[in-house]
mmCIF file of C-alpha atoms and ligand atoms in Angstrom:
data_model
loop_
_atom_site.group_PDB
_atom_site.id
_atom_site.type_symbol
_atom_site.label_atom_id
_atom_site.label_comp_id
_atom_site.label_asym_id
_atom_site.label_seq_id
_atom_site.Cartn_x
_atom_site.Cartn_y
_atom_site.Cartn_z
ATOM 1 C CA UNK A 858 109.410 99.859 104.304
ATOM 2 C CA UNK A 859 107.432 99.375 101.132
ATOM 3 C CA UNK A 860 104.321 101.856 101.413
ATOM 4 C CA UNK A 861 101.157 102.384 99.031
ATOM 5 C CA UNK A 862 98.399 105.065 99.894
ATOM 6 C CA UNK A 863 95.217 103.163 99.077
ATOM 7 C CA UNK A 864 91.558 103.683 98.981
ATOM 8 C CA UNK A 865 90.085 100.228 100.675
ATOM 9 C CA UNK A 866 86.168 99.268 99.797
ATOM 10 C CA UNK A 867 83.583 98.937 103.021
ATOM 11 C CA UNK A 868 82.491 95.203 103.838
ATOM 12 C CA UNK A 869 79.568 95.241 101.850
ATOM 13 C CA UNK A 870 80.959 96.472 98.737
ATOM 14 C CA UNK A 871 83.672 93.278 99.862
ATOM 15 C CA UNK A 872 81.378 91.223 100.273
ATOM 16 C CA UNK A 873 79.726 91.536 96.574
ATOM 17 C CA UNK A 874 83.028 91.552 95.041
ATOM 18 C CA UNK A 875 83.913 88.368 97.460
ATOM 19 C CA UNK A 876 80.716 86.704 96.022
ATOM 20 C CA UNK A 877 82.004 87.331 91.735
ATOM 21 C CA UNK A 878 85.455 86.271 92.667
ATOM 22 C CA UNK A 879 83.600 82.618 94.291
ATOM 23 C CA UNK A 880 82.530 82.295 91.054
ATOM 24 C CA UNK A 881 85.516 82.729 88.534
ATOM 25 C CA UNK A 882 87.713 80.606 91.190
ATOM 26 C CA UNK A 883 84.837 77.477 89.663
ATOM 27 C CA UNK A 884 85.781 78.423 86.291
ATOM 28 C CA UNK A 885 88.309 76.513 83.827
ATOM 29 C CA UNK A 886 91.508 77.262 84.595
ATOM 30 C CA UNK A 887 90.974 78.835 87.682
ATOM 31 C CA UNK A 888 93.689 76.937 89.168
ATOM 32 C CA UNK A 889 96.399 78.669 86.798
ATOM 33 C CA UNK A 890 95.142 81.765 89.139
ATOM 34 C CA UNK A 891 96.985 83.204 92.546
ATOM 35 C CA UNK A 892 93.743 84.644 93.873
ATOM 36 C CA UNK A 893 94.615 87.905 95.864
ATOM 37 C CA UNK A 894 92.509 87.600 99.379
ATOM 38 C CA UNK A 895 89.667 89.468 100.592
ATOM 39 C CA UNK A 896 91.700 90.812 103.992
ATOM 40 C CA UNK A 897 94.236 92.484 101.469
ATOM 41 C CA UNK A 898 91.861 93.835 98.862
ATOM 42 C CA UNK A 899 92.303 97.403 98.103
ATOM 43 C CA UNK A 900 92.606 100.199 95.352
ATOM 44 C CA UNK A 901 95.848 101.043 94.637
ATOM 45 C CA UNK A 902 95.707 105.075 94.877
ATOM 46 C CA UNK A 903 99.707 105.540 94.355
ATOM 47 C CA UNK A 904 102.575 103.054 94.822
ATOM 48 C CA UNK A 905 106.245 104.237 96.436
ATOM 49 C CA UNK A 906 107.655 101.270 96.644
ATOM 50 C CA UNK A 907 110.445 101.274 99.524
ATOM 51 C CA UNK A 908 110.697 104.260 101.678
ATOM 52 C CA UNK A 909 113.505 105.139 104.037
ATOM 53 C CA UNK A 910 112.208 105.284 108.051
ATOM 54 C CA UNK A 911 112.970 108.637 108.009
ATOM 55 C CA UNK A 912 110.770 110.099 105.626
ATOM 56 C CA UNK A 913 107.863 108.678 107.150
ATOM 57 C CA UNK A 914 106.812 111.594 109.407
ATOM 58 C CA UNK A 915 106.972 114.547 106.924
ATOM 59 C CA UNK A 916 104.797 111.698 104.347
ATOM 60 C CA UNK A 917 102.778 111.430 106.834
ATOM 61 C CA UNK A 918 101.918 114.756 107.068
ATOM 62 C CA UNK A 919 101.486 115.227 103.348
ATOM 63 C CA UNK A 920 99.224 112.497 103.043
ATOM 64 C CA UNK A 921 96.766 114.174 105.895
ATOM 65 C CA UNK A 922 96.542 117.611 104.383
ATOM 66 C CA UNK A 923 95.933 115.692 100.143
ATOM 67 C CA UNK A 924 92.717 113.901 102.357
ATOM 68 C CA UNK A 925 91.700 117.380 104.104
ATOM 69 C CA UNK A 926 92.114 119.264 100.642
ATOM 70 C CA UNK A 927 90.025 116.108 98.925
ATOM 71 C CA UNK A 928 85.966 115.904 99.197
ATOM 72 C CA UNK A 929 84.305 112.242 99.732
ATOM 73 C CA UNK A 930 83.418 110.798 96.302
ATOM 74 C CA UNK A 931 81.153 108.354 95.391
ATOM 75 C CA UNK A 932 82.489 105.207 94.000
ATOM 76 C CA UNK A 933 81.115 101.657 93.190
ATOM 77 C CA UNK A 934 83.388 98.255 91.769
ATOM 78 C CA UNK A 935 81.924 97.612 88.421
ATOM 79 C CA UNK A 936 83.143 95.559 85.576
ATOM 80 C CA UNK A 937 87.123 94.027 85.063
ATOM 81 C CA UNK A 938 89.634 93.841 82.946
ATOM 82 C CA UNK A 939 93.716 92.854 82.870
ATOM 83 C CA UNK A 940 97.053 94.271 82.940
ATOM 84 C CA UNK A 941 99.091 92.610 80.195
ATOM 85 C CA UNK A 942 98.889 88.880 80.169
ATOM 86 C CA UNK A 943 98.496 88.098 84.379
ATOM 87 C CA UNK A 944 97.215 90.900 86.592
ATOM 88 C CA UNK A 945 93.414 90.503 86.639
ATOM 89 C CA UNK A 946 90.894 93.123 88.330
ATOM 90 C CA UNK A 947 87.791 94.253 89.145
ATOM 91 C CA UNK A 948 87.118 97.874 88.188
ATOM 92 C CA UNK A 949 85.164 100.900 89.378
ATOM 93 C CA UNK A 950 82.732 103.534 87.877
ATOM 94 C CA UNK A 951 81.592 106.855 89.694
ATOM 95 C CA UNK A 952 83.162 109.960 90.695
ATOM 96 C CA UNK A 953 86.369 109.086 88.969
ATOM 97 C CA UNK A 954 87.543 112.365 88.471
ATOM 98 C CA UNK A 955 88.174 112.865 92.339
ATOM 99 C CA UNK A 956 89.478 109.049 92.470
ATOM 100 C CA UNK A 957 92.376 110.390 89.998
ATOM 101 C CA UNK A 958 92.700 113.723 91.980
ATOM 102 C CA UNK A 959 93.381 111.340 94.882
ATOM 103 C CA UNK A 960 95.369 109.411 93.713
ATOM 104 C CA UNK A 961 97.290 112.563 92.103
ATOM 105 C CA UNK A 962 97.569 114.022 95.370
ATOM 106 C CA UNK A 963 98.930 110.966 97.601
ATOM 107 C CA UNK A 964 101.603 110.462 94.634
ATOM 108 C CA UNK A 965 102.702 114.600 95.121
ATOM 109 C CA UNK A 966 102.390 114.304 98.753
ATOM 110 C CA UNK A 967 104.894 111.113 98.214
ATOM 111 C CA UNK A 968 107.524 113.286 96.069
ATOM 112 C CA UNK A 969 107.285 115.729 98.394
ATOM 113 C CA UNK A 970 108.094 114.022 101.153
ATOM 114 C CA UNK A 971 111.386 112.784 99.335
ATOM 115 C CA UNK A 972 110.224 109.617 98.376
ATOM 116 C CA UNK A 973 111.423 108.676 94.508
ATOM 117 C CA UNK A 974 108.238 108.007 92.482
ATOM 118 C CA UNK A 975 108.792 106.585 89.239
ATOM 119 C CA UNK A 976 107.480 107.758 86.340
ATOM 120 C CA UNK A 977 103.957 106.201 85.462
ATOM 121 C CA UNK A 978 101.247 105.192 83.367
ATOM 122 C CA UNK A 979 97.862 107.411 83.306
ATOM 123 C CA UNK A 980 96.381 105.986 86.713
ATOM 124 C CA UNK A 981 93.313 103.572 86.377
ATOM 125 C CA UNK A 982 91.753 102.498 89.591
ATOM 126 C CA UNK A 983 91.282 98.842 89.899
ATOM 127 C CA UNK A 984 91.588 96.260 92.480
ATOM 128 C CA UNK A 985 93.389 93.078 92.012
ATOM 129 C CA UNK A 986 91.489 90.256 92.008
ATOM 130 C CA UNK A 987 94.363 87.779 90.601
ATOM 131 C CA UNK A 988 97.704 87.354 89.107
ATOM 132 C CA UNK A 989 98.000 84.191 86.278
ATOM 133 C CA UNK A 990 100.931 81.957 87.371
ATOM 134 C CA UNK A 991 102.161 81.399 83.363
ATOM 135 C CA UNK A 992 101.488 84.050 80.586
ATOM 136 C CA UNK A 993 99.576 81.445 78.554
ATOM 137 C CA UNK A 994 96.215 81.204 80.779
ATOM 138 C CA UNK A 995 93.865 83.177 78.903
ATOM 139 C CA UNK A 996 92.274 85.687 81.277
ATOM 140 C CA UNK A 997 89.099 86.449 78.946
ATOM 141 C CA UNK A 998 86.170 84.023 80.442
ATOM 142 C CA UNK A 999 87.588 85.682 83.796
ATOM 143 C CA UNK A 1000 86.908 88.916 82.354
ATOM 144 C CA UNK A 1001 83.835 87.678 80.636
ATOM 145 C CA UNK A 1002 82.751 86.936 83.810
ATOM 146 C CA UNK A 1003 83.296 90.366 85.749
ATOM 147 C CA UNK A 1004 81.779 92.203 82.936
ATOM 148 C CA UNK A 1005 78.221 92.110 84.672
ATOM 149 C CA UNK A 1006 79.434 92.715 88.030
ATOM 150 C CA UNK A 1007 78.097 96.086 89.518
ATOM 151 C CA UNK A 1008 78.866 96.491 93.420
ATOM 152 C CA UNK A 1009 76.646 98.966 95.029
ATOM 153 C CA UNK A 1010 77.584 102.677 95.316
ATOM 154 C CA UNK A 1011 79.572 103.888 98.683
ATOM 155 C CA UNK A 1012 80.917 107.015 99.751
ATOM 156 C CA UNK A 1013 84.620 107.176 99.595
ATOM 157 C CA UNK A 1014 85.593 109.201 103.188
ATOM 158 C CA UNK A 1015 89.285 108.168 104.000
ATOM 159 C CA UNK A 1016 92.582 107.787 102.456
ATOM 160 C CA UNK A 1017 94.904 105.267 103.654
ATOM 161 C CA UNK A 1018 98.426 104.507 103.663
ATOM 162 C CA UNK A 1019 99.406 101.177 103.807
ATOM 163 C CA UNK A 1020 102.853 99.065 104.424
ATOM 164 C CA UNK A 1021 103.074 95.899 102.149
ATOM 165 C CA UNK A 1022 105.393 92.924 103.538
ATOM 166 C CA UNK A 1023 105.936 90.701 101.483
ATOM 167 C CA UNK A 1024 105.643 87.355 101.784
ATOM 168 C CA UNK A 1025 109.036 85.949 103.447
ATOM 169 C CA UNK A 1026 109.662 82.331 101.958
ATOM 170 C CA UNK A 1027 109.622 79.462 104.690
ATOM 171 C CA UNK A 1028 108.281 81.769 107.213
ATOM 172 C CA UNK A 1029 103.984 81.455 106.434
ATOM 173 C CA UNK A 1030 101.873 83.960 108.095
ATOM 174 C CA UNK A 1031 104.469 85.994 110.415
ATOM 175 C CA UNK A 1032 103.146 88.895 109.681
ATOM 176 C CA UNK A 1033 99.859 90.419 108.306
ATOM 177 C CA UNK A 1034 100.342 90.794 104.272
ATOM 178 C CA UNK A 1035 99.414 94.741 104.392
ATOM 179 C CA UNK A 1036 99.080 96.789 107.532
ATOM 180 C CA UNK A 1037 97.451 100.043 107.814
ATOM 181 C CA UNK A 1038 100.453 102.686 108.756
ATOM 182 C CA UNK A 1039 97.765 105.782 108.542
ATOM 183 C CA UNK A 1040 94.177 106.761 107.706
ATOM 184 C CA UNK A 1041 92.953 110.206 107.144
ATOM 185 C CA UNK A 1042 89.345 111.273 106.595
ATOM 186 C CA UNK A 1043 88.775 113.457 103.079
ATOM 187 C CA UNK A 1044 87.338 116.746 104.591
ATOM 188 C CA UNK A 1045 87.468 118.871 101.043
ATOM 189 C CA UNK A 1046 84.101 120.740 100.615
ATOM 190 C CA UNK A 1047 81.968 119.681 97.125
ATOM 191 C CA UNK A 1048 83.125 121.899 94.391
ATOM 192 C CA UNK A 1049 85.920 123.017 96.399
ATOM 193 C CA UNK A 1050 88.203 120.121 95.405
ATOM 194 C CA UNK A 1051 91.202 122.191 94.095
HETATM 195 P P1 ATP B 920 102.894 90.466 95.256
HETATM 196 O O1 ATP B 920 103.884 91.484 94.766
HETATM 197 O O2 ATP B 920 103.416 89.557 96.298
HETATM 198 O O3 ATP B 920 102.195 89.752 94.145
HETATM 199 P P2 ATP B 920 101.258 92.762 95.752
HETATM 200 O O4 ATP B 920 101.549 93.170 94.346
HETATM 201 O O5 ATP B 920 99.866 92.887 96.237
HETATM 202 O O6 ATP B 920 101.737 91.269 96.006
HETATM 203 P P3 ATP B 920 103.108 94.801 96.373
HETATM 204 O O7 ATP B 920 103.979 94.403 95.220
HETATM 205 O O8 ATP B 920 103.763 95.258 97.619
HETATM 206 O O9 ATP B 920 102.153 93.621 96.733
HETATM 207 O O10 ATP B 920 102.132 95.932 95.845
HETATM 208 C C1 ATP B 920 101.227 96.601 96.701
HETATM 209 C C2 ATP B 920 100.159 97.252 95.852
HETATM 210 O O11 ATP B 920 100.752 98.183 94.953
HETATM 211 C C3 ATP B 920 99.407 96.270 94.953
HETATM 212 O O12 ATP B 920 98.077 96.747 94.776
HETATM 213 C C4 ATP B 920 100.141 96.341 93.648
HETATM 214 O O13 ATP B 920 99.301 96.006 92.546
HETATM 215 C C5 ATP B 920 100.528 97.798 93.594
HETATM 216 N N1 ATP B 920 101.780 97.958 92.867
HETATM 217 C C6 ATP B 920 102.911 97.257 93.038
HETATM 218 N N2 ATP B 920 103.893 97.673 92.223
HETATM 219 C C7 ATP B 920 103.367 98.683 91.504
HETATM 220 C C8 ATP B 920 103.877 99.559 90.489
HETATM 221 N N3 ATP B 920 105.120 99.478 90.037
HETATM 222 N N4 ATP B 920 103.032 100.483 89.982
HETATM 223 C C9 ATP B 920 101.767 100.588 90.433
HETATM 224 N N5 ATP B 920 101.236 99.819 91.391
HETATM 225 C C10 ATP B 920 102.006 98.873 91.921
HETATM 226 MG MG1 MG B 921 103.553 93.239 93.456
#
């Protein structure tokens, strides 16, 4: 199954990010845009890609004790950006020291459990808004756009794991896009995050 442990934003903090993203769908070129939806939005924490059945219990385990060893952060969506020339996101400011340890820990936890994790790029939380359908759409008055946006502050508490299907051509809506497989609550102590 193809798993990603994920960090997912409380309705409210939705709900403001649901209320920017009505407003660059009425921009120009809005239509070159695959918006991501609101049921699926997330932050990305640590990607594994597919994972055999059988690691699943030992991952699971790793994934409860990186959330006990973690303390709740505090974490807002703020501002946007892009990934190359068609992944466009929303982006967050806070405790982001603790959002890397995080997403550190769920990516060890991963390895340990046997799953392969490819090498990657210095992690930088973001959530998805949209991916551009061509490479030509400029993405800038979408980021223009997002620049302002400042969600208000929540309390990060749990660390999820999550199972991605993906979408099955000719069969619409057989199964939910993402589905929670766990959900641990952060119990690390303030200062006490190592
Ligand atoms: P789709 O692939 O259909 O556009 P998606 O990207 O949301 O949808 P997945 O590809 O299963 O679905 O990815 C799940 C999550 O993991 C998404 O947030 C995605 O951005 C992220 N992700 C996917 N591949 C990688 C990767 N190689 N490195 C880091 N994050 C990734
Ligand atoms: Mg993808």
């Amino acid at each position: 199954m193809r798993l990603f442990a994920a960090v997912v934003p409380p309705s409210e903090q939705l709900d403001q990010l649901d209320g920017v993203v009505a407003r660059l769908r009425r921009l120009p070129g809005a239509g070159g845009i695959r918006w991501t939806s609101r049921p699926g939005w997330h932050l990305t924490l640590a990607f594994m890609g597919e994972v055999e059945e059988e690691l699943l219990p030992e991952l699971l385990v790793r994934m409860e004790r990186a959330a006990h060893r973690t303390a709740p952060f505090p974490l807002r969506l703020h501002g946007g950006g892009h990934f190359g020339r068609r992944a466009l996101w929303a982006g967050v400011a806070g405790d982001l020291d603790t959002l890397r340890l995080l997403a550190e820990r769920s990516d060890a936890a991963a390895r340990r459990a046997g799953v392969a994790m490819d090498e990657h790029r210095r992690y930088q939380g973001h959530l998805t808004v949209g991916r551009a359908r061509e490479e030509g759409l400029s993405l800038r008055p979408f980021v223009d756009e997002l620049a302002s946006f400042e969600g208000r502050r929540w309390q990060v508490t749990e660390l999820a794991l999550v199972r991605s299907n993906l979408p099955v051509r000719g069969v619409p809506g057989e199964r939910p896009r993402y589905e929670t497989v766990g959900a641990w609550p952060l119990e690390g102590r303030e200062g006490l995050s190592g």
